[in-house]
Amino acid sequence: MVISHDVSGSGPAVVLLHSSVCDRRMWDAQWQPLVDAGYRVVRCDFRGFGDSPLADGPYSDTGDVLALLDHLGIESAVFVGASYGGRIALTAAALHPEVVTALALLCPGMPGHRPSESLKRDFGAREDALLEAGDIAGAVELNVETWLGPEAGEAARESVRLWQRHAFEVQAEAKFGSDREEVDLGRITAPALVVGAAYDVPDFREIAAVLPSRVPNARHVELPWAGHLPNLERPAEITELLLSFLRERQP
């Protein structure tokens, strides 16, 4: 199966990978500016998100993304990943360094990271309890309040509510989860911009700060105004940050 996706533009390829509380629509504000800047832009929905159905057997989100690029005839690309999408981008770059030419990571997850006790207690256990009680609305609001920072407007909050509710409803029937590949981040050859956020939860702030010590040629910046999903909080600012990074890599 080829996962649901959009592709537009011509030029060097840029792949946009979404957070696990969103779907590919989280990149709406960045989509057209990237196309207009001269890139061939691809965005996709992981299985169980957006328009991609659940898997009917074991699968890998990283493998799905790489298979999509093969389907589109794209041999190499810049990967832009938010949160969970950042973890998938890192995994792809470590397993197939010849495919990933650069990485722009917004509050990324990291392969092998174990959630802290505070994150498991304050978020994971609360989300599990709400879902077990059938309180999807409560679980959605927990995600909105946890993952969006103070700059997020009501439109961004309503979008995350829509995307997260859909994911909860679809994934309630899931029988298979994505494989979690073991990777060596030291194999990554792509230059990387790692963006952290001052209002993010500690786990993700720490991941962003530590990645430059694990990934060669990576640099870290922290946004003093941002929560976990900065491209939904200040879309224009993040669009310019990404375009600036891309111009550095591919003038």
mmCIF file of C-alpha atoms in Angstrom:
data_model
loop_
_atom_site.group_PDB
_atom_site.id
_atom_site.type_symbol
_atom_site.label_atom_id
_atom_site.label_comp_id
_atom_site.label_asym_id
_atom_site.label_seq_id
_atom_site.Cartn_x
_atom_site.Cartn_y
_atom_site.Cartn_z
ATOM 1 C CA MET A 1 0.000 0.000 0.000
ATOM 2 C CA VAL A 2 1.164 3.537 -0.807
ATOM 3 C CA ILE A 3 0.250 5.817 2.097
ATOM 4 C CA SER A 4 -1.918 8.872 1.393
ATOM 5 C CA HIS A 5 0.080 11.852 0.261
ATOM 6 C CA ASP A 6 0.238 15.118 -1.663
ATOM 7 C CA VAL A 7 3.020 16.104 -4.042
ATOM 8 C CA SER A 8 3.497 19.387 -5.888
ATOM 9 C CA GLY A 9 6.192 21.534 -7.426
ATOM 10 C CA SER A 10 9.491 20.836 -9.096
ATOM 11 C CA GLY A 11 13.083 21.026 -8.000
ATOM 12 C CA PRO A 12 14.878 19.453 -5.029
ATOM 13 C CA ALA A 13 12.543 17.256 -2.996
ATOM 14 C CA VAL A 14 11.356 18.175 0.500
ATOM 15 C CA VAL A 15 9.400 15.623 2.560
ATOM 16 C CA LEU A 16 7.159 16.839 5.406
ATOM 17 C CA LEU A 17 6.465 14.348 8.224
ATOM 18 C CA HIS A 18 3.739 15.091 10.746
ATOM 19 C CA SER A 19 3.398 14.829 14.513
ATOM 20 C CA SER A 20 1.394 11.985 16.045
ATOM 21 C CA VAL A 21 -1.260 14.434 17.257
ATOM 22 C CA CYS A 22 -1.760 15.791 13.735
ATOM 23 C CA ASP A 23 -1.806 14.583 10.151
ATOM 24 C CA ARG A 24 -0.330 15.923 6.929
ATOM 25 C CA ARG A 25 -2.580 18.983 7.085
ATOM 26 C CA MET A 26 -0.394 20.399 9.855
ATOM 27 C CA TRP A 27 1.863 21.635 7.033
ATOM 28 C CA ASP A 28 -0.846 23.670 5.258
ATOM 29 C CA ALA A 29 0.842 27.006 6.010
ATOM 30 C CA GLN A 30 4.245 25.799 4.792
ATOM 31 C CA TRP A 31 3.043 23.869 1.741
ATOM 32 C CA GLN A 32 2.575 26.564 -0.888
ATOM 33 C CA PRO A 33 5.536 28.752 0.173
ATOM 34 C CA LEU A 34 7.843 25.752 -0.214
ATOM 35 C CA VAL A 35 6.382 24.935 -3.635
ATOM 36 C CA ASP A 36 6.667 28.581 -4.690
ATOM 37 C CA ALA A 37 10.307 28.660 -3.536
ATOM 38 C CA GLY A 38 11.198 25.994 -6.098
ATOM 39 C CA TYR A 39 10.936 22.679 -4.286
ATOM 40 C CA ARG A 40 9.104 19.465 -5.068
ATOM 41 C CA VAL A 41 7.162 19.065 -1.826
ATOM 42 C CA VAL A 42 5.757 15.795 -0.506
ATOM 43 C CA ARG A 43 3.627 15.342 2.598
ATOM 44 C CA CYS A 44 2.047 12.118 3.754
ATOM 45 C CA ASP A 45 -0.185 10.587 6.411
ATOM 46 C CA PHE A 46 1.241 7.784 8.509
ATOM 47 C CA ARG A 47 -1.003 4.736 8.822
ATOM 48 C CA GLY A 48 -4.015 5.404 11.004
ATOM 49 C CA PHE A 49 -3.765 9.177 10.500
ATOM 50 C CA GLY A 50 -5.579 11.443 8.068
ATOM 51 C CA ASP A 51 -6.487 9.515 4.933
ATOM 52 C CA SER A 52 -4.147 6.545 5.442
ATOM 53 C CA PRO A 53 -5.969 3.424 6.647
ATOM 54 C CA LEU A 54 -4.760 1.118 9.374
ATOM 55 C CA ALA A 55 -2.256 -1.579 8.517
ATOM 56 C CA ASP A 56 -3.438 -5.160 8.023
ATOM 57 C CA GLY A 57 -0.095 -6.595 9.118
ATOM 58 C CA PRO A 58 3.298 -5.610 10.574
ATOM 59 C CA TYR A 59 4.726 -2.445 9.058
ATOM 60 C CA SER A 60 7.213 0.369 9.513
ATOM 61 C CA ASP A 61 6.398 4.070 9.201
ATOM 62 C CA THR A 62 9.955 4.665 8.054
ATOM 63 C CA GLY A 63 9.593 1.934 5.456
ATOM 64 C CA ASP A 64 6.297 3.432 4.293
ATOM 65 C CA VAL A 65 7.913 6.840 3.760
ATOM 66 C CA LEU A 66 10.844 5.373 1.852
ATOM 67 C CA ALA A 67 8.469 3.280 -0.252
ATOM 68 C CA LEU A 68 6.480 6.412 -1.062
ATOM 69 C CA LEU A 69 9.626 8.170 -2.297
ATOM 70 C CA ASP A 70 10.447 5.162 -4.455
ATOM 71 C CA HIS A 71 6.886 5.227 -5.817
ATOM 72 C CA LEU A 72 7.340 8.912 -6.718
ATOM 73 C CA GLY A 73 10.764 8.344 -8.286
ATOM 74 C CA ILE A 74 12.538 10.474 -5.680
ATOM 75 C CA GLU A 75 16.068 9.248 -4.952
ATOM 76 C CA SER A 76 16.970 11.799 -2.264
ATOM 77 C CA ALA A 77 15.251 14.538 -0.288
ATOM 78 C CA VAL A 78 15.399 16.953 2.604
ATOM 79 C CA PHE A 79 13.309 15.577 5.462
ATOM 80 C CA VAL A 80 11.340 17.983 7.663
ATOM 81 C CA GLY A 81 9.829 16.289 10.700
ATOM 82 C CA ALA A 82 7.739 17.469 13.637
ATOM 83 C CA SER A 83 7.737 15.457 16.887
ATOM 84 C CA TYR A 84 7.058 11.820 15.906
ATOM 85 C CA GLY A 85 7.766 12.790 12.307
ATOM 86 C CA GLY A 86 11.186 13.945 13.476
ATOM 87 C CA ARG A 87 11.878 10.502 14.936
ATOM 88 C CA ILE A 88 10.930 8.909 11.619
ATOM 89 C CA ALA A 89 13.181 11.375 9.768
ATOM 90 C CA LEU A 90 16.113 10.526 12.054
ATOM 91 C CA THR A 91 15.503 6.811 11.588
ATOM 92 C CA ALA A 92 15.431 7.155 7.810
ATOM 93 C CA ALA A 93 18.608 9.248 7.845
ATOM 94 C CA ALA A 94 20.435 6.688 9.985
ATOM 95 C CA LEU A 95 19.300 3.627 8.022
ATOM 96 C CA HIS A 96 19.601 5.206 4.563
ATOM 97 C CA PRO A 97 21.981 8.181 4.726
ATOM 98 C CA GLU A 98 22.175 8.252 0.940
ATOM 99 C CA VAL A 99 18.468 9.190 0.761
ATOM 100 C CA VAL A 100 18.288 12.041 3.305
ATOM 101 C CA THR A 101 20.254 15.106 2.214
ATOM 102 C CA ALA A 102 19.337 17.364 5.160
ATOM 103 C CA LEU A 103 17.143 17.316 8.268
ATOM 104 C CA ALA A 104 14.985 20.067 9.756
ATOM 105 C CA LEU A 105 13.509 18.783 13.000
ATOM 106 C CA LEU A 106 10.843 20.609 15.009
ATOM 107 C CA CYS A 107 10.716 19.390 18.623
ATOM 108 C CA PRO A 108 11.624 15.903 17.407
ATOM 109 C CA GLY A 109 11.268 12.537 19.008
ATOM 110 C CA MET A 110 14.403 10.412 19.078
ATOM 111 C CA PRO A 111 14.813 6.708 18.324
ATOM 112 C CA GLY A 112 15.436 4.806 21.534
ATOM 113 C CA HIS A 113 14.197 7.562 23.854
ATOM 114 C CA ARG A 114 12.356 6.278 26.921
ATOM 115 C CA PRO A 115 9.694 8.647 28.286
ATOM 116 C CA SER A 116 10.502 10.139 31.662
ATOM 117 C CA GLU A 117 8.479 9.150 34.716
ATOM 118 C CA SER A 118 6.978 12.642 34.814
ATOM 119 C CA LEU A 119 5.798 12.429 31.189
ATOM 120 C CA LYS A 120 4.353 8.959 31.749
ATOM 121 C CA ARG A 121 2.579 10.158 34.895
ATOM 122 C CA ASP A 122 1.406 13.609 33.813
ATOM 123 C CA PHE A 123 0.469 12.744 30.245
ATOM 124 C CA GLY A 124 0.632 9.074 29.316
ATOM 125 C CA ALA A 125 -1.239 7.661 32.302
ATOM 126 C CA ARG A 126 -3.866 10.407 32.138
ATOM 127 C CA GLU A 127 -4.446 9.855 28.427
ATOM 128 C CA ASP A 128 -4.714 6.092 28.914
ATOM 129 C CA ALA A 129 -7.258 6.530 31.737
ATOM 130 C CA LEU A 130 -9.411 8.881 29.672
ATOM 131 C CA LEU A 131 -9.402 6.570 26.652
ATOM 132 C CA GLU A 132 -10.156 3.503 28.772
ATOM 133 C CA ALA A 133 -13.115 5.406 30.233
ATOM 134 C CA GLY A 134 -14.368 6.224 26.723
ATOM 135 C CA ASP A 135 -13.757 9.939 27.228
ATOM 136 C CA ILE A 136 -12.315 10.746 23.816
ATOM 137 C CA ALA A 137 -13.163 14.441 24.186
ATOM 138 C CA GLY A 138 -11.202 14.580 27.437
ATOM 139 C CA ALA A 139 -8.218 12.814 25.870
ATOM 140 C CA VAL A 140 -8.320 15.235 22.936
ATOM 141 C CA GLU A 141 -8.307 18.248 25.255
ATOM 142 C CA LEU A 142 -5.400 16.795 27.226
ATOM 143 C CA ASN A 143 -3.404 16.608 23.993
ATOM 144 C CA VAL A 144 -4.362 20.138 22.959
ATOM 145 C CA GLU A 145 -3.313 21.561 26.321
ATOM 146 C CA THR A 146 -0.105 19.525 26.490
ATOM 147 C CA TRP A 147 1.241 20.027 23.003
ATOM 148 C CA LEU A 148 0.219 23.559 21.993
ATOM 149 C CA GLY A 149 2.028 26.541 23.485
ATOM 150 C CA PRO A 150 0.699 29.951 24.518
ATOM 151 C CA GLU A 151 1.104 31.414 21.023
ATOM 152 C CA ALA A 152 -1.390 28.955 19.509
ATOM 153 C CA GLY A 153 -4.660 30.550 18.453
ATOM 154 C CA GLU A 154 -8.086 28.971 18.518
ATOM 155 C CA ALA A 155 -7.855 27.921 14.861
ATOM 156 C CA ALA A 156 -4.731 25.870 15.612
ATOM 157 C CA ARG A 157 -6.371 24.359 18.687
ATOM 158 C CA GLU A 158 -9.476 23.420 16.753
ATOM 159 C CA SER A 159 -7.358 21.809 14.028
ATOM 160 C CA VAL A 160 -5.478 19.683 16.533
ATOM 161 C CA ARG A 161 -8.800 18.688 18.123
ATOM 162 C CA LEU A 162 -10.060 17.521 14.719
ATOM 163 C CA TRP A 163 -6.902 15.617 13.777
ATOM 164 C CA GLN A 164 -6.391 13.997 17.169
ATOM 165 C CA ARG A 165 -10.019 12.905 17.519
ATOM 166 C CA HIS A 166 -9.880 11.283 14.078
ATOM 167 C CA ALA A 167 -6.679 9.435 15.006
ATOM 168 C CA PHE A 168 -8.170 8.189 18.272
ATOM 169 C CA GLU A 169 -11.308 6.959 16.525
ATOM 170 C CA VAL A 170 -9.442 5.198 13.716
ATOM 171 C CA GLN A 171 -6.704 3.721 15.872
ATOM 172 C CA ALA A 172 -9.158 2.244 18.364
ATOM 173 C CA GLU A 173 -9.386 -0.638 15.879
ATOM 174 C CA ALA A 174 -5.617 -0.964 15.348
ATOM 175 C CA LYS A 175 -4.150 -4.464 15.573
ATOM 176 C CA PHE A 176 -0.611 -3.598 14.539
ATOM 177 C CA GLY A 177 1.837 -0.865 15.515
ATOM 178 C CA SER A 178 4.787 0.486 13.587
ATOM 179 C CA ASP A 179 8.091 -1.294 14.107
ATOM 180 C CA ARG A 180 10.580 0.697 16.175
ATOM 181 C CA GLU A 181 13.867 0.272 14.359
ATOM 182 C CA GLU A 182 17.136 0.252 16.298
ATOM 183 C CA VAL A 183 19.425 2.816 14.714
ATOM 184 C CA ASP A 184 22.847 4.362 15.157
ATOM 185 C CA LEU A 185 22.413 8.135 14.900
ATOM 186 C CA GLY A 186 26.148 8.455 14.345
ATOM 187 C CA ARG A 187 25.609 7.075 10.826
ATOM 188 C CA ILE A 188 23.673 10.180 9.807
ATOM 189 C CA THR A 189 25.557 12.251 7.250
ATOM 190 C CA ALA A 190 22.878 14.869 6.590
ATOM 191 C CA PRO A 191 23.305 18.331 8.128
ATOM 192 C CA ALA A 192 20.575 18.867 10.692
ATOM 193 C CA LEU A 193 18.762 21.808 12.243
ATOM 194 C CA VAL A 194 17.211 20.763 15.553
ATOM 195 C CA VAL A 195 14.570 23.137 16.899
ATOM 196 C CA GLY A 196 13.530 23.041 20.550
ATOM 197 C CA ALA A 197 10.840 25.064 22.292
ATOM 198 C CA ALA A 198 10.870 26.813 25.644
ATOM 199 C CA TYR A 199 7.258 25.839 26.426
ATOM 200 C CA ASP A 200 7.632 22.201 25.386
ATOM 201 C CA VAL A 201 7.588 19.350 27.904
ATOM 202 C CA PRO A 202 11.029 18.558 29.403
ATOM 203 C CA ASP A 203 11.495 15.286 27.486
ATOM 204 C CA PHE A 204 11.376 17.009 24.111
ATOM 205 C CA ARG A 205 13.461 19.986 25.220
ATOM 206 C CA GLU A 206 16.137 17.540 26.367
ATOM 207 C CA ILE A 207 16.003 15.563 23.122
ATOM 208 C CA ALA A 208 16.476 18.724 21.066
ATOM 209 C CA ALA A 209 19.398 19.800 23.227
ATOM 210 C CA VAL A 210 21.163 16.423 23.194
ATOM 211 C CA LEU A 211 20.786 15.542 19.508
ATOM 212 C CA PRO A 212 23.793 17.608 18.359
ATOM 213 C CA SER A 213 25.967 15.378 20.559
ATOM 214 C CA ARG A 214 24.540 12.272 18.849
ATOM 215 C CA VAL A 215 24.160 13.440 15.246
ATOM 216 C CA PRO A 216 27.215 14.700 13.362
ATOM 217 C CA ASN A 217 26.795 18.136 11.794
ATOM 218 C CA ALA A 218 23.663 19.012 13.786
ATOM 219 C CA ARG A 219 22.948 22.352 15.438
ATOM 220 C CA HIS A 220 20.353 23.237 18.051
ATOM 221 C CA VAL A 221 18.228 26.352 18.428
ATOM 222 C CA GLU A 222 15.489 26.912 20.987
ATOM 223 C CA LEU A 223 12.505 29.134 20.287
ATOM 224 C CA PRO A 224 11.692 31.172 23.410
ATOM 225 C CA TRP A 225 8.014 31.598 22.473
ATOM 226 C CA ALA A 226 7.108 28.110 21.243
ATOM 227 C CA GLY A 227 5.329 25.026 22.466
ATOM 228 C CA HIS A 228 5.648 21.564 20.952
ATOM 229 C CA LEU A 229 4.058 22.438 17.586
ATOM 230 C CA PRO A 230 5.673 25.734 16.589
ATOM 231 C CA ASN A 231 4.640 25.627 12.925
ATOM 232 C CA LEU A 232 1.001 25.792 14.079
ATOM 233 C CA GLU A 233 1.727 28.531 16.611
ATOM 234 C CA ARG A 234 3.657 31.006 14.449
ATOM 235 C CA PRO A 235 3.306 29.572 10.936
ATOM 236 C CA ALA A 236 4.966 32.407 9.017
ATOM 237 C CA GLU A 237 7.997 32.448 11.305
ATOM 238 C CA ILE A 238 8.561 28.719 10.969
ATOM 239 C CA THR A 239 8.046 28.873 7.212
ATOM 240 C CA GLU A 240 10.831 31.455 6.975
ATOM 241 C CA LEU A 241 13.065 29.391 9.282
ATOM 242 C CA LEU A 242 12.623 26.362 7.016
ATOM 243 C CA LEU A 243 13.176 28.354 3.836
ATOM 244 C CA SER A 244 16.328 29.877 5.284
ATOM 245 C CA PHE A 245 17.649 26.433 6.188
ATOM 246 C CA LEU A 246 16.830 25.099 2.745
ATOM 247 C CA ARG A 247 18.567 28.028 1.057
ATOM 248 C CA GLU A 248 21.701 27.262 3.078
ATOM 249 C CA ARG A 249 21.611 23.654 1.921
ATOM 250 C CA GLN A 250 20.443 24.098 -1.687
ATOM 251 C CA PRO A 251 20.833 27.696 -2.906
#
